[in-house]
Amino acid sequence: MKPKLLGTLRRRGPVNVFLVALAATIFSVALAASGLAQIKMEIVGPGSRQFQIAISALKDLGADPNHAISDDFVWVLRRDLTLSSFFKIISPEAYIEDPQQSGYKLGEFNFDDWSSINAEFLVKGAVYQDQGKLALEVYLYDVVQRRQALGKRYLGSRDKVAEMARRFADAILEVTTGQRGPFDSKIALVSTGGGRFKEIFTMSVDGRDIYRVTNNNTINLFPSFGRDPNELLYTSYKSGFPALYLVDLAHGREIEIRSRDGEIVDGALSPDGRTIAASIAQSGATNIYLLDRSGTILRTLTHTNSINVGPAFSADGQMIAFTSDRAGTPQIYLTSVNGGPVRRLTYRGDYNTTPAISPKGDRVAYQSRNGNKFDIYLISIKGGEPTRLTNDDASNQHPSWSPDGRYIVYSATRNGSSRLYLMLVETGKIVSALTEGNSYDSSPTWSWWLAQ
Amino acid sequence: MRQRLLAEHLAEAQRTARSGTPLEGKGTGAGEGSGSAGIQSDPEFIYYYRTIKERIKQSWTFYGGNSELTTVVLFSIDENGNVTSTRIVKSSHDLAFDNSVVRAIRSASPLPPPPEKYRAQFSQGVEAVFKLGELSSQS
């Protein structure tokens, strides 16, 4: 670039002698600043997308004699970093030092023990008691630059250790990839739990902390989070007719939201938790309404004689995506919560449903029917050509975005059983199944971060 | 695949040679004068250049950011192939990305020793532009 500038000036001839002299000065200064580099190269794209990381057991400083806390923390951290798909975890069998003998702070251990097994990053830490509370002090070291990349101290009770590991995993992703990870969150889903009835559960992304929200042996559907991961809306037939239920997961309290205007089909909680977008069936048509928390209609968002269902809020709460068959086949539409004009988003495929707007608001994931099964697709919020994300033998449905927007969780049904899967959106890589066993798991919805 | 990669590197090395950016012998004693354009068409130079470039690329790990991220870093290689300094000349303003670039060069060290006749150039510094590029364009 600098030589180009010089060249341009030079071509103008002697008139610009002064400018040339000036430019030459600038040029040589620039050269000096760049250390007179004569050799230039350009490298496009890293050779690897996976960081090599070693996760050492935590050192017991009196609070973890049998290393159960360390085992727990390391298990969750390993699982989450593996699920992120940005890390390759070096097997502990290769580790040279004994974590109970060596130090965990910078300068108290030897980086050579870690660079020699090709670790680019290293996690070390300790467990101790601090004023009656459990303390986990954990560090991420950059083995190549031989420095500390991250240091955290978590205080809490024993049952919070997995959560501490998730928060640390999210922080590790932030310093290594520039974007906070999505693991300090939960996923709500509908599952038969091996039985006959569809009940609502929540779980962590790593498959632990499974919590049963409903236990009523009827039908429970469409879990939906706002910004507060402790508040969940769902649709249930437990009173004999469909109604919405808003449950406070921290305290187990629940309110029932009925509609005086027709039969509730489904609902979504707004990000701020103040309103609900609900589909309500009334004399042959189903339309979407904005309700307050008592079920009173604040606004009518669709006005057709057809079916409008499956509302989903954007992260800023301003937009709603939904499915409508107003044009003859189910397609995805967008509208404003203020009741603005409705815009059709999808034109490819003759059966497009279950839209989910990305946290950035730039894309919509949805399911589209291919023959006798569904696949997940992605389309720009502006419309255009969709991208197909799944292409396998399963029927893939109900995409939901991670709070960071890098992943989606969805259900894949094969041979009558259904599991949740995690996908890295940018690459379309199916990272892993998140549930297993004989239950039928569907309708996942990913919460916002637990620690706001 | 491998061959295609090498062919691309060779082509790029030759492009670099032709563009000859810093090698106009502008005063400051870079030394090679007009002869320096010759350096980069010397097969010995090209082979070494290509080797270290591939080594650094292979030791570079990153995921994230947007495809526009670019960091320019200056590094020196001593006669034994050790990287003796790394300095960011132009930051991408994404700390995670900048760090990944410095790690790439440091972890590629030691590199093979530079050819004897180019020791001075490699110890004076290599200016490397790291671009994240599109995910889909990578193998």
XYZ file of C-alpha atoms in Angstrom:
591
model
C 0.000 0.000 0.000
C 2.728 2.447 0.932
C 4.800 1.708 -2.176
C 1.669 2.170 -4.253
C 1.213 5.631 -2.836
C 4.810 6.403 -3.646
C 4.383 5.108 -7.163
C 1.322 7.209 -7.781
C 3.069 10.313 -6.640
C 6.159 9.576 -8.623
C 4.226 9.252 -11.841
C 3.105 12.807 -11.531
C 6.616 13.943 -12.348
C 8.804 16.781 -11.086
C 5.953 19.112 -10.217
C 5.457 17.153 -7.070
C 9.047 16.895 -5.995
C 8.230 18.164 -2.585
C 5.423 15.672 -2.208
C 7.661 12.888 -3.391
C 10.261 13.868 -0.851
C 7.602 13.988 1.824
C 6.219 10.645 0.759
C 9.681 9.153 0.746
C 10.162 10.353 4.289
C 6.884 8.851 5.358
C 7.795 5.682 3.555
C 11.143 5.287 5.249
C 9.590 6.057 8.608
C 7.009 3.401 7.896
C 9.793 1.041 6.975
C 11.577 1.808 10.206
C 8.357 1.192 12.126
C 7.977 -2.170 10.537
C 11.593 -3.015 11.259
C 12.701 -2.872 7.642
C 10.855 -6.007 6.795
C 11.866 -7.050 3.325
C 9.885 -10.215 3.322
C 6.143 -10.216 3.330
C 3.650 -12.989 3.452
C -0.067 -13.372 3.623
C -1.736 -16.209 5.451
C -5.425 -16.688 4.867
C -7.352 -18.923 7.226
C -5.998 -20.817 10.215
C -4.684 -24.329 9.695
C -6.852 -25.545 12.535
C -10.189 -24.620 13.987
C -9.632 -26.537 17.203
C -7.467 -25.378 20.062
C -5.470 -28.083 21.793
C -6.251 -27.762 25.474
C -5.157 -29.638 28.586
C -7.470 -29.589 31.581
C -5.589 -30.434 34.737
C -7.359 -31.746 37.836
C -7.920 -29.043 40.446
C -5.518 -28.992 43.354
C -7.098 -29.825 46.691
C -6.301 -27.201 49.302
C -8.376 -28.824 52.028
C -11.924 -28.769 50.615
C -11.814 -31.679 48.197
C -10.024 -34.629 49.815
C -11.483 -37.268 47.494
C -11.268 -34.963 44.423
C -15.002 -35.305 43.757
C -15.367 -31.557 43.245
C -12.427 -31.503 40.853
C -13.850 -34.508 38.968
C -17.199 -32.775 38.644
C -15.730 -29.476 37.475
C -13.384 -31.128 34.998
C -16.127 -33.390 33.622
C -18.472 -30.489 32.876
C -15.694 -28.286 31.498
C -14.478 -31.082 29.213
C -17.995 -31.798 28.028
C -18.816 -28.160 27.329
C -15.544 -27.394 25.558
C -16.008 -30.536 23.470
C -19.572 -29.509 22.611
C -18.327 -26.069 21.581
C -16.356 -27.948 18.898
C -13.556 -25.350 19.096
C -11.392 -27.465 21.391
C -9.598 -30.748 21.254
C -8.931 -31.934 24.764
C -5.601 -33.607 25.297
C -6.039 -36.891 27.149
C -5.038 -36.694 30.842
C -2.879 -39.774 30.346
C -0.427 -37.548 28.495
C -0.093 -35.046 31.343
C 3.346 -35.051 32.902
C 2.973 -33.288 36.237
C 0.916 -34.316 39.250
C -1.711 -31.610 39.828
C -1.748 -32.296 43.565
C 1.993 -31.682 43.797
C 2.591 -28.861 41.342
C 1.346 -25.300 41.671
C -1.586 -23.773 39.864
C -0.568 -20.127 39.765
C 1.649 -18.526 37.151
C 5.280 -19.221 37.989
C 4.451 -22.216 40.182
C 4.531 -24.778 37.400
C 6.565 -25.527 34.323
C 5.126 -24.581 30.932
C 7.512 -27.065 29.288
C 5.445 -29.907 30.787
C 2.527 -28.630 28.716
C 4.171 -27.361 25.550
C 5.876 -30.734 25.217
C 2.465 -32.405 24.839
C 1.451 -29.719 22.311
C -1.037 -27.965 24.538
C -1.889 -24.481 23.292
C -3.988 -23.808 26.375
C -4.030 -25.191 29.884
C -6.605 -25.085 32.667
C -5.358 -25.276 36.240
C -6.930 -24.402 39.526
C -7.554 -25.170 43.155
C -10.418 -25.952 45.526
C -10.502 -24.528 49.037
C -12.789 -23.189 51.747
C -13.181 -19.458 52.081
C -15.227 -18.138 55.005
C -17.414 -21.213 55.075
C -17.979 -21.246 51.337
C -16.545 -23.425 48.675
C -14.059 -21.550 46.504
C -12.864 -22.600 43.063
C -9.951 -20.592 41.745
C -9.330 -21.456 38.109
C -7.012 -20.211 35.420
C -6.649 -20.520 31.693
C -3.021 -20.338 30.585
C -1.776 -19.563 27.110
C 0.970 -22.180 26.890
C 2.451 -20.743 23.701
C 2.814 -17.216 25.033
C 3.476 -18.531 28.558
C 1.044 -16.239 30.213
C -2.267 -16.206 32.012
C -5.175 -15.719 29.648
C -7.954 -15.805 32.232
C -8.385 -16.108 35.982
C -11.667 -16.631 37.862
C -12.691 -17.289 41.400
C -16.108 -18.799 42.010
C -17.696 -18.930 45.454
C -20.736 -21.035 46.212
C -22.128 -24.282 47.481
C -21.221 -27.791 46.368
C -24.245 -28.079 44.078
C -23.061 -25.047 42.077
C -19.809 -26.655 40.896
C -21.236 -27.693 37.501
C -22.568 -24.177 36.991
C -19.132 -22.743 37.823
C -17.617 -25.017 35.174
C -20.163 -23.813 32.610
C -19.423 -20.193 33.354
C -15.723 -20.863 33.074
C -16.265 -22.649 29.740
C -18.176 -19.598 28.474
C -15.352 -17.302 29.623
C -12.751 -19.536 27.936
C -14.658 -19.271 24.668
C -14.768 -15.517 25.065
C -10.998 -15.102 25.410
C -10.098 -17.680 22.768
C -12.721 -16.978 20.117
C -13.845 -13.457 20.947
C -17.384 -14.514 21.803
C -18.887 -15.709 25.079
C -19.905 -19.364 25.098
C -23.538 -20.499 25.527
C -23.222 -23.138 28.253
C -24.343 -21.230 31.326
C -27.942 -21.654 30.229
C -30.618 -24.297 30.032
C -32.715 -26.054 27.461
C -36.405 -26.723 28.042
C -37.961 -29.593 26.125
C -40.983 -31.822 25.816
C -40.154 -35.404 26.692
C -42.043 -38.584 27.355
C -39.291 -39.463 29.831
C -39.750 -43.088 28.805
C -43.472 -42.996 29.657
C -46.574 -42.237 27.619
C -47.150 -38.586 28.417
C -45.509 -35.479 27.099
C -44.074 -33.554 30.010
C -41.873 -30.466 30.171
C -38.300 -30.763 31.452
C -35.306 -28.470 31.643
C -31.681 -29.544 31.463
C -28.237 -28.062 31.036
C -26.701 -28.186 27.561
C -24.252 -30.813 28.833
C -27.198 -33.027 29.758
C -27.060 -32.632 33.543
C -29.263 -30.827 36.034
C -32.400 -32.402 34.614
C -35.463 -30.808 36.190
C -39.028 -31.943 35.706
C -41.361 -28.987 35.253
C -44.674 -30.826 34.733
C -45.977 -34.120 36.036
C -49.649 -34.213 35.163
C -50.026 -37.197 32.811
C -51.725 -35.135 30.125
C -50.249 -33.189 27.212
C -47.754 -30.375 27.730
C -46.306 -28.497 24.775
C -44.305 -25.563 23.445
C -41.996 -24.474 26.273
C -40.899 -20.869 25.801
C -38.404 -18.685 27.672
C -38.201 -14.923 27.912
C -34.901 -13.336 28.905
C -35.214 -14.674 32.453
C -34.193 -18.359 32.432
C -36.188 -18.897 35.615
C -39.489 -18.178 33.956
C -41.029 -20.618 31.508
C -44.268 -20.482 29.544
C -45.875 -23.641 28.189
C -49.169 -24.895 26.829
C -50.943 -27.652 28.727
C -54.168 -29.633 28.684
C -53.912 -30.434 32.370
C -57.145 -28.599 33.236
C -59.009 -30.436 30.505
C -58.673 -27.649 27.956
C -55.617 -25.965 26.481
C -54.268 -23.073 28.532
C -50.967 -21.301 28.978
C -48.964 -21.697 32.165
C -46.250 -19.386 33.354
C -44.016 -21.117 35.852
C -41.411 -19.609 38.140
C -38.760 -22.328 37.996
C -36.868 -21.039 41.006
C -39.856 -21.301 43.341
C -42.218 -23.662 41.535
C -45.047 -21.107 41.536
C -47.277 -21.127 38.492
C -50.041 -19.010 37.008
C -52.666 -20.236 34.551
C -53.487 -17.992 31.608
C -56.808 -18.711 29.953
C -58.311 -16.915 27.054
C -61.848 -15.571 27.204
C -61.762 -15.071 23.449
C -61.285 -18.563 22.075
C -59.166 -21.673 22.391
C -55.463 -21.234 23.024
C -53.245 -23.137 20.597
C -49.766 -22.060 21.670
C -47.842 -19.132 23.113
C -44.428 -17.501 23.381
C -43.143 -15.364 26.221
C -41.677 -11.973 25.253
C -38.017 -11.321 26.176
C -38.980 -8.872 28.935
C -41.598 -11.336 30.229
C -44.356 -8.733 30.246
C -46.342 -9.981 27.287
C -47.225 -13.220 25.533
C -47.795 -13.779 21.841
C -50.469 -16.472 21.637
C -52.346 -18.203 18.848
C -56.028 -18.355 19.633
C -58.619 -20.286 17.595
C -61.967 -18.637 17.150
C -64.790 -19.539 14.754
C -62.688 -21.395 12.193
C -59.692 -19.052 12.096
C -56.603 -18.972 14.287
C -54.901 -15.637 14.805
C -51.984 -14.325 16.849
C -52.585 -11.896 19.669
C -50.435 -10.038 22.110
C -51.638 -10.773 25.639
C -50.658 -9.429 29.021
C -49.823 -11.855 31.810
C -53.466 -12.183 32.794
C -54.559 -13.260 29.325
C -56.147 -9.958 28.302
C -55.694 -9.152 24.638
C -53.551 -6.051 24.146
C -53.350 -6.205 20.382
C -54.371 -8.367 17.453
C -51.309 -9.146 15.356
C -52.887 -11.112 12.502
C -56.310 -10.684 10.965
C -57.024 -13.531 8.556
C -59.558 -16.280 8.154
C -56.735 -18.793 7.860
C -54.382 -20.347 10.415
C -51.650 -18.264 12.080
C -49.612 -20.138 14.684
C -46.174 -20.675 16.253
C -45.223 -17.106 17.218
C -41.564 -16.501 18.097
C -40.110 -13.226 19.375
C -36.889 -11.599 18.214
C -34.331 -11.052 21.009
C -35.172 -7.332 21.161
C -38.846 -8.179 21.548
C -39.828 -6.010 18.583
C -40.540 -8.622 15.944
C -42.540 -11.816 15.740
C -42.060 -14.643 13.288
C -44.916 -17.090 12.797
C -46.417 -19.631 10.423
C -49.463 -18.945 8.317
C -51.302 -20.824 5.589
C -52.960 -17.657 4.285
C -51.327 -18.169 0.879
C -52.446 -21.801 0.620
C -49.454 -23.575 2.162
C -47.785 -23.048 5.573
C -45.086 -20.383 5.192
C -43.057 -18.195 7.536
C -44.117 -14.582 8.039
C -42.828 -11.657 10.073
C -44.624 -8.833 11.775
C -43.986 -6.174 14.394
C -45.293 -6.477 17.971
C -46.835 -3.078 17.384
C -49.121 -4.628 14.830
C -47.393 -3.364 11.708
C -47.603 -4.906 8.255
C -47.056 -8.645 7.784
C -44.205 -9.722 5.500
C -43.899 -13.176 3.941
C -40.377 -14.570 4.415
C -40.302 -18.019 2.785
C -41.209 -18.968 -0.757
C -39.241 -22.218 -1.210
C -40.949 -25.413 -0.110
C -44.620 -26.020 0.490
C -44.575 -26.639 4.247
C -42.453 -24.300 6.355
C -43.072 -24.010 10.105
C -41.525 -23.423 13.577
C -39.529 -20.227 12.919
C -36.880 -19.042 15.379
C -35.202 -15.642 14.978
C -31.447 -15.548 15.669
C -30.312 -13.495 18.699
C -28.717 -10.925 16.392
C -31.984 -10.706 14.496
C -30.352 -11.327 11.143
C -31.561 -14.845 10.354
C -34.478 -17.182 10.863
C -34.148 -20.942 11.364
C -37.211 -23.050 10.585
C -38.274 -26.518 9.532
C -39.340 -27.385 6.007
C -40.949 -30.580 4.819
C -39.039 -32.765 2.375
C -41.218 -35.734 1.370
C -42.267 -37.441 4.587
C -39.763 -35.745 6.860
C -38.576 -32.308 7.914
C -35.228 -30.555 7.689
C -33.839 -27.426 9.282
C -33.304 -24.412 7.056
C -31.867 -20.977 7.534
C -32.972 -17.819 5.784
C -31.898 -14.186 6.024
C -34.371 -11.969 7.857
C -34.496 -10.056 4.573
C -35.609 -13.177 2.696
C -33.888 -14.693 -0.311
C -32.550 -18.184 -0.830
C -32.681 -20.452 2.224
C -29.746 -22.637 3.278
C -30.450 -26.239 4.161
C -28.751 -27.178 7.456
C -29.709 -30.834 7.903
C -29.579 -33.543 5.313
C -29.696 -37.010 6.827
C -32.085 -39.888 7.461
C -33.818 -38.217 10.410
C -36.779 -35.882 10.519
C -35.273 -32.692 11.930
C -37.520 -30.204 13.676
C -37.950 -27.322 16.087
C -34.723 -25.334 15.835
C -33.889 -23.032 18.729
C -30.888 -20.665 18.889
C -28.243 -20.587 21.594
C -28.003 -17.195 23.336
C -24.699 -16.457 21.566
C -26.241 -17.312 18.189
C -23.540 -19.775 17.143
C -25.530 -22.956 17.711
C -28.986 -24.334 17.312
C -30.588 -27.189 19.193
C -33.249 -29.198 17.376
C -34.939 -32.578 17.549
C -34.127 -35.455 15.217
C -36.621 -38.302 14.908
C -35.611 -41.737 13.658
C -37.440 -45.049 13.968
C -40.018 -43.623 16.336
C -37.547 -42.176 18.825
C -36.577 -38.555 19.014
C -33.479 -36.896 20.467
C -32.073 -33.423 20.769
C -29.039 -32.496 18.704
C -26.604 -29.614 18.765
C -25.428 -27.975 15.564
C -22.724 -25.380 14.932
C -24.624 -23.145 12.528
C -21.709 -21.607 10.613
C -20.394 -24.950 9.445
C -23.589 -26.975 9.586
C -21.674 -29.487 11.687
C -23.886 -31.703 13.831
C -21.832 -31.591 17.001
C -23.514 -34.157 19.208
C -26.728 -35.652 20.504
C -27.713 -33.929 23.736
C -30.191 -36.534 24.941
C -30.245 -40.305 24.795
C -32.341 -43.266 25.922
C -35.842 -44.383 25.063
C -37.746 -41.200 25.605
C -39.226 -39.090 22.846
C -37.609 -35.642 23.166
C -38.924 -32.712 21.168
C -39.605 -28.960 21.022
C -36.324 -27.789 22.566
C -36.005 -24.148 23.473
C -32.734 -22.607 24.598
C -32.768 -20.039 27.410
C -30.717 -16.875 27.726
C -27.624 -16.964 29.961
C -28.253 -17.714 33.646
C -25.722 -15.114 34.789
C -26.986 -12.014 32.963
C -5.209 -31.694 -2.286
C -1.741 -31.413 -0.840
C -0.291 -30.754 -4.258
C -2.858 -28.124 -5.008
C -1.948 -26.413 -1.759
C 1.730 -26.409 -2.593
C 1.047 -25.165 -6.104
C -0.957 -22.298 -4.648
C 1.840 -21.424 -2.288
C 4.358 -21.477 -5.062
C 2.164 -19.250 -7.190
C 1.776 -16.868 -4.313
C 5.468 -16.790 -3.574
C 6.031 -15.882 -7.194
C 3.381 -13.200 -7.028
C 5.112 -11.821 -3.957
C 8.369 -11.913 -5.876
C 6.934 -10.032 -8.819
C 5.171 -7.407 -6.754
C 8.458 -6.973 -4.935
C 6.796 -4.576 -2.579
C 9.491 -3.440 -0.199
C 12.360 -4.030 -2.477
C 12.770 -0.846 -4.358
C 16.025 -0.218 -2.536
C 14.657 2.918 -0.967
C 17.608 4.356 0.778
C 17.378 3.021 4.255
C 20.040 0.458 3.752
C 17.879 -2.548 3.210
C 20.807 -3.464 1.086
C 19.709 -5.616 -1.751
C 19.047 -2.803 -4.176
C 17.649 -3.877 -7.454
C 19.126 -7.322 -6.972
C 16.587 -8.034 -4.284
C 13.829 -8.784 -6.729
C 16.046 -11.694 -7.553
C 15.894 -13.064 -4.018
C 12.347 -14.023 -4.300
C 12.614 -15.871 -7.535
C 15.471 -17.975 -6.208
C 14.125 -21.522 -5.692
C 16.081 -21.782 -2.443
C 14.271 -18.726 -1.150
C 10.902 -19.839 -2.427
C 11.255 -23.274 -0.869
C 12.133 -21.855 2.533
C 9.479 -19.143 2.356
C 6.815 -21.644 1.428
C 7.893 -24.052 4.160
C 7.726 -21.528 6.973
C 4.477 -20.101 5.683
C 2.883 -23.538 5.712
C 4.327 -24.293 9.163
C 2.876 -21.089 10.585
C -0.480 -21.654 8.940
C -0.613 -25.164 10.350
C 0.193 -23.940 13.853
C -2.470 -21.261 13.636
C -5.697 -22.093 15.445
C -8.697 -19.843 15.556
C -12.432 -19.982 15.471
C -14.686 -16.979 15.626
C -14.908 -13.375 14.595
C -15.875 -12.263 11.142
C -14.166 -13.065 7.882
C -12.776 -9.513 7.593
C -10.413 -9.853 10.563
C -6.845 -8.954 9.604
C -3.736 -8.644 11.759
C -0.276 -7.642 10.536
C 2.582 -8.968 12.582
C 6.321 -8.557 12.256
C 8.561 -11.389 13.338
C 12.241 -12.264 13.062
C 13.928 -15.583 12.539
C 17.480 -16.081 13.728
C 20.104 -18.240 12.035
C 18.940 -21.323 13.931
C 15.333 -20.861 12.922
C 14.189 -19.525 16.304
C 11.551 -16.836 16.215
C 13.252 -14.085 18.193
C 10.569 -11.431 18.208
C 6.922 -11.010 17.341
C 5.225 -7.663 17.253
C 1.780 -6.677 16.072
C 2.163 -3.882 13.557
C -1.521 -3.551 12.817
C -4.124 -4.938 15.177
C -7.420 -6.459 14.083
C -8.951 -4.894 17.214
C -10.113 -8.371 18.177
C -7.860 -9.415 21.030
C -8.635 -13.117 20.672
C -7.702 -12.985 16.993
C -4.494 -10.975 17.554
C -3.452 -13.444 20.221
C -4.101 -16.399 17.966
C -1.736 -14.878 15.398
C 1.078 -14.348 17.884
C 0.567 -17.893 19.195
C 0.724 -19.248 15.646
C 4.168 -17.766 15.052
C 5.544 -18.595 18.493
C 4.348 -22.163 18.385
C 5.803 -22.655 14.904
C 9.212 -21.837 16.412
C 11.797 -23.222 15.959
C 11.411 -23.068 12.214
C 14.008 -24.587 9.932
C 17.150 -22.408 9.785
C 16.956 -19.879 6.926
C 19.215 -20.455 3.912
C 22.580 -18.935 4.723
C 22.446 -16.236 2.096
C 19.069 -14.989 3.332
C 19.835 -14.986 7.053
C 20.040 -11.206 7.168
C 16.657 -10.748 5.565
C 14.898 -13.212 7.831
C 16.529 -11.831 10.962
C 15.564 -8.317 9.898
C 11.948 -9.328 9.878
C 9.054 -10.892 8.058
C 5.855 -8.925 7.820
C 2.970 -11.357 7.819
C -0.630 -10.462 7.101
C -3.038 -12.869 8.741
C -6.552 -12.910 7.355
C -9.324 -14.998 8.808
C -11.146 -15.359 5.510
C -14.370 -17.199 4.877
C -14.997 -20.408 6.738
C -16.389 -22.069 3.657
C -13.266 -21.350 1.598
C -11.142 -23.493 3.887
C -10.538 -27.174 3.675
